[in-house]
Amino acid sequence: MGTARVVFDRWDGTYAERMASVRSSAVRDLFGAATRPDVISFAGGMPDVSKVPGDAVARAAREAVRDHAATALQYGSSEGRPGLRRIFVELMAESGIRSKPDDVIVTAGAQQALDLVAKVFLDPGDVVITEGPTYLGALQAFSAYQPRIVCVPMDAAGMRVDALEEELERLGPRGAKFIYTIPNFQNPAGVTLSPERRRRLVELSRRYEVPVVEDDPYGRLRFEGGHCKPLKALDEDVIYLGTLSKIFAPGLRLGWVCAPRPILQKLLLAKQAADLCGSEFSQAVAERYFAGSRWRRVLASLTEAYAQRRDTMLSALAEHLPPEVAYTRPQGGFFVWVELPSFIDTKPLLAEAVERGVAYVPGDAFYPDGRGRNCMRLAFCYAEPEDIREGVRRLAEVFEDRLELYRAFQEAGCQV
Amino acid sequence: MGTARVVFDRWDGTYAERMASVRSSAVRDLFGAATRPDVISFAGGMPDVSKVPGDAVARAAREAVRDHAATALQYGSSEGRPGLRRIFVELMAESGIRSKPDDVIVTAGAQQALDLVAKVFLDPGDVVITEGPTYLGALQAFSAYQPRIVCVPMDAAGMRVDALEEELERLGPRGAKFIYTIPNFQNPAGVTLSPERRRRLVELSRRYEVPVVEDDPYGRLRFEGGHCKPLKALDEDVIYLGTLSKIFAPGLRLGWVCAPRPILQKLLLAKQAADLCGSEFSQAVAERYFAGSRWRRVLASLTEAYAQRRDTMLSALAEHLPPEVAYTRPQGGFFVWVELPSFIDTKPLLAEAVERGVAYVPGDAFYPDGRGRNCMRLAFCYAEPEDIREGVRRLAEVFEDRLELYRAFQEAGCQV
């Protein structure tokens, strides 16, 4: 399915207009290559589940069906299990967010929450503001509802709120449906929104009456620096998305959305229409897993491993890539964003990279409009340190010829 | 969340237009009442999961994380696990459908497949043809994409294909986006589409170039009569929806869609946008559960129990309800459809019924346009036989006064 095959489509012309704007996910398309044993993958943001204790999951499953036989295999409420929603409230409290279980709906990963938010707010042509680059799954979820996506640039301190203000001023009050942001260790840029800009962002949200959608999958995976309060802790009207995919396991597809009640009621209707309710079984397993304290030790060991991999990747990038190549230095999370000279297009070079045994995601996947062609996202979360070093070496080989050419051009005084 | 609370909504006016047409699910709203121990519920179509062996599920979970540690807790492909798709192909083969794993996408229950089909095909104002009454979850999924829903009436042999033909003729070729049907033990009507009409339906689908969406959650829960070949076995272009919710457990949220490749590729994009991929953990558990043969014995015992409950409900209805009340006699599945005299409105009477300790779903929930007010759906799948008898007795009490009045009217020669 992943590879394009030419099939005569007699339904051509009968699909909804939205399907013209829904692109395939570059990460999903790379899923095959990314899981090939001979390819070192910096492509997907796949957590290292080898550190998640299978025995704890098996025990949680056994206890779930034993102690909750009547509910764990049955349909559940669309909001999700009360016990799991309490756990989400506690997780948020540890980050500084005050909420109640009734402020939360369990979703199939944060991705479903993105889909539901878009479904609830977006008519065709509505404006959504995102960081540029931004999470490609968000672009995919939003684009199914045919919005106009406006990207605000970032620097090392995250979204440039001065540029955001200009955009909001241009659009006028309620001129956008929401501002989508990943403030911690942004996907794909790896940068973190500074505390000052967080305060400014929620002020702008209030002034221009445009709600903020805060996506926080990586907030607990900090390697260094102090914890930054989530936007939701600064403004209770923020729509906050959380997930267990990075602190437990993506294979259970569990996330949540915490939002003001009126919005939550709309999201609940959209959730019912989408899948009736989440998996009670997955939810009961997660309830058990988070009931103890072992998950904290697992998370600590995950964070330590990711920190080491980031260090390895940054030092390998410094060693193998020439100074013309810029890249970010994330304080947590999964990703480094690499910017190559503007004449390099990372998309056609990907096939060559996979051929050489390394995969990345081309930068244009993270923009709605074809920008980012000279960029790429590297995920350091999945590969072991020795593979990261080798992978960056292979990556450098891919670009070496082109970069030498670039240098020759520059030395000859040419403009690229 | 279920109960309406008056909350000032400062986002009022910013929601998408579609939210005006998405109604709350009557079944979901009744979820609270339906699970109260003092209420005998004929409301939700909840399977009797007490017959599903918890130990087999726990063992499947243990084996899944032990033998598939690298995949069971990880993100998976958007199509779903190949092993589970092979199982779905085998299940379909037993019903007479020839397919391959590449023809199948795993979904979060059949409900997600309904959402994805609607997302792929429907622009606002597009026509969808359904049976009237039809599954309320389908109405909910479709209505989020703002179609015009046209209901075709049924009789004891299912959808009246003569009325369907008239409708298709009126609309012209490709005048509707798809025909949605539940041919086996229809939800909510309980009737089954005859083999002759199945052939006629797919002929009409071809002639008018309107694809059929066949929803078959109950096909394997037949109590009597011969197996009817699915529409998908008569025409490979049918979009077929299956689910494990009724033959295993809804708590895993596993269903599938089997469709022609070009349509499947569109559904896959919509699936990626909706939740990236299904739960690998649930899928791995189901793979294990269906690897053995015990599930067949469990299914046989479930079917036997449902048959007994149907018998009990039909005899209780015959005993307690007067002859003015019509109801269907399903040969399988979960539901009986009850039609009361036209002056009775089942919706306002529901509160009284719950007060008396019995719940049903008012008939208008199964129409897009307010029809069905004098009808109700009774699910016989969940309550034990003695409770079914008592529940029908309580139900009769609710309507007794009204029916006596009706009789008095009739005896007096009045027209109602």
Coordinates of N, CA, C and O in Angstrom, one line a residue, chain B residues 156 185-186 190-193 218 221-226 228 303 307 310 314 328-335 380:
Chain B
A156 N -40.2 -6.8 6.1 CA -39.6 -8.0 6.7 C -38.5 -8.6 6.0 O -37.6 -9.3 6.5
F185 N -29.8 -8.7 10.1 CA -30.3 -8.4 11.5 C -30.1 -6.9 11.7 O -29.4 -6.5 12.7
Q186 N -30.7 -6.1 10.9 CA -30.4 -4.7 10.8 C -30.5 -4.0 12.1 O -31.4 -4.4 13.0
G190 N -33.8 -5.1 13.0 CA -33.7 -6.5 13.2 C -34.0 -7.4 12.0 O -33.9 -8.6 12.1
V191 N -34.4 -6.8 10.9 CA -34.7 -7.5 9.7 C -33.5 -7.8 8.8 O -32.4 -7.2 9.0
T192 N -33.6 -8.8 8.0 CA -32.5 -9.3 7.1 C -32.9 -9.2 5.6 O -34.0 -9.6 5.2
L193 N -31.9 -8.6 4.9 CA -32.1 -8.4 3.5 C -32.2 -9.8 2.8 O -31.2 -10.6 3.0
Y218 N -23.2 -8.1 12.7 CA -24.0 -9.2 13.4 C -24.1 -10.5 12.5 O -24.7 -11.4 12.9
L221 N -24.0 -13.8 14.0 CA -24.8 -14.1 15.2 C -26.2 -14.5 14.7 O -27.2 -13.8 14.9
R222 N -26.3 -15.6 13.9 CA -27.5 -16.1 13.3 C -28.1 -17.2 14.2 O -27.4 -18.1 14.6
F223 N -29.4 -17.0 14.6 CA -30.0 -18.0 15.4 C -30.8 -19.1 14.6 O -31.0 -20.2 15.1
E224 N -31.2 -18.7 13.4 CA -32.0 -19.7 12.6 C -32.0 -19.2 11.2 O -31.6 -18.1 10.9
G225 N -32.4 -20.1 10.3 CA -32.4 -19.8 8.8 C -31.0 -19.9 8.3 O -30.0 -20.1 9.0
G226 N -30.9 -20.0 7.0 CA -29.6 -20.2 6.3 C -28.8 -18.9 6.2 O -29.3 -17.8 6.2
C228 N -26.9 -15.9 4.6 CA -27.1 -15.2 3.4 C -25.7 -14.6 3.0 O -25.0 -14.0 3.8
T303 N -23.9 -16.9 20.9 CA -25.0 -16.9 19.9 C -26.2 -17.7 20.6 O -27.3 -17.2 20.5
A307 N -29.8 -16.1 21.3 CA -31.0 -16.7 20.8 C -32.1 -16.9 21.9 O -33.2 -16.6 21.7
R310 N -33.5 -13.5 22.7 CA -34.5 -13.1 21.7 C -35.8 -13.8 22.0 O -36.9 -13.2 22.0
L314 N -39.3 -12.0 22.7 CA -40.4 -12.1 21.8 C -41.6 -12.6 22.6 O -42.8 -12.2 22.4
T328 N -40.7 -6.5 15.2 CA -40.0 -7.4 14.3 C -39.6 -8.7 15.0 O -39.5 -8.7 16.2
R329 N -39.3 -9.7 14.2 CA -38.9 -11.0 14.7 C -37.5 -11.3 14.1 O -37.4 -12.0 13.1
P330 N -36.4 -10.8 14.7 CA -35.1 -11.0 14.1 C -34.6 -12.5 14.2 O -34.9 -13.2 15.1
Q331 N -33.9 -12.9 13.1 CA -33.3 -14.2 13.1 C -31.9 -14.2 13.6 O -31.2 -15.3 13.6
G332 N -31.5 -13.1 14.2 CA -30.1 -13.1 14.7 C -29.9 -11.7 15.2 O -30.8 -10.8 15.3
G333 N -28.6 -11.4 15.6 CA -28.3 -10.1 16.1 C -28.7 -9.7 17.5 O -28.8 -10.6 18.3
F334 N -29.0 -8.4 17.6 CA -29.2 -7.9 19.0 C -30.6 -7.2 19.2 O -30.9 -6.9 20.3
F335 N -31.3 -6.9 18.1 CA -32.4 -5.9 18.3 C -33.8 -6.3 17.8 O -33.9 -7.0 16.8
F380 N -31.9 -7.0 23.1 CA -32.1 -8.2 23.9 C -30.8 -8.8 24.3 O -30.7 -9.9 25.0

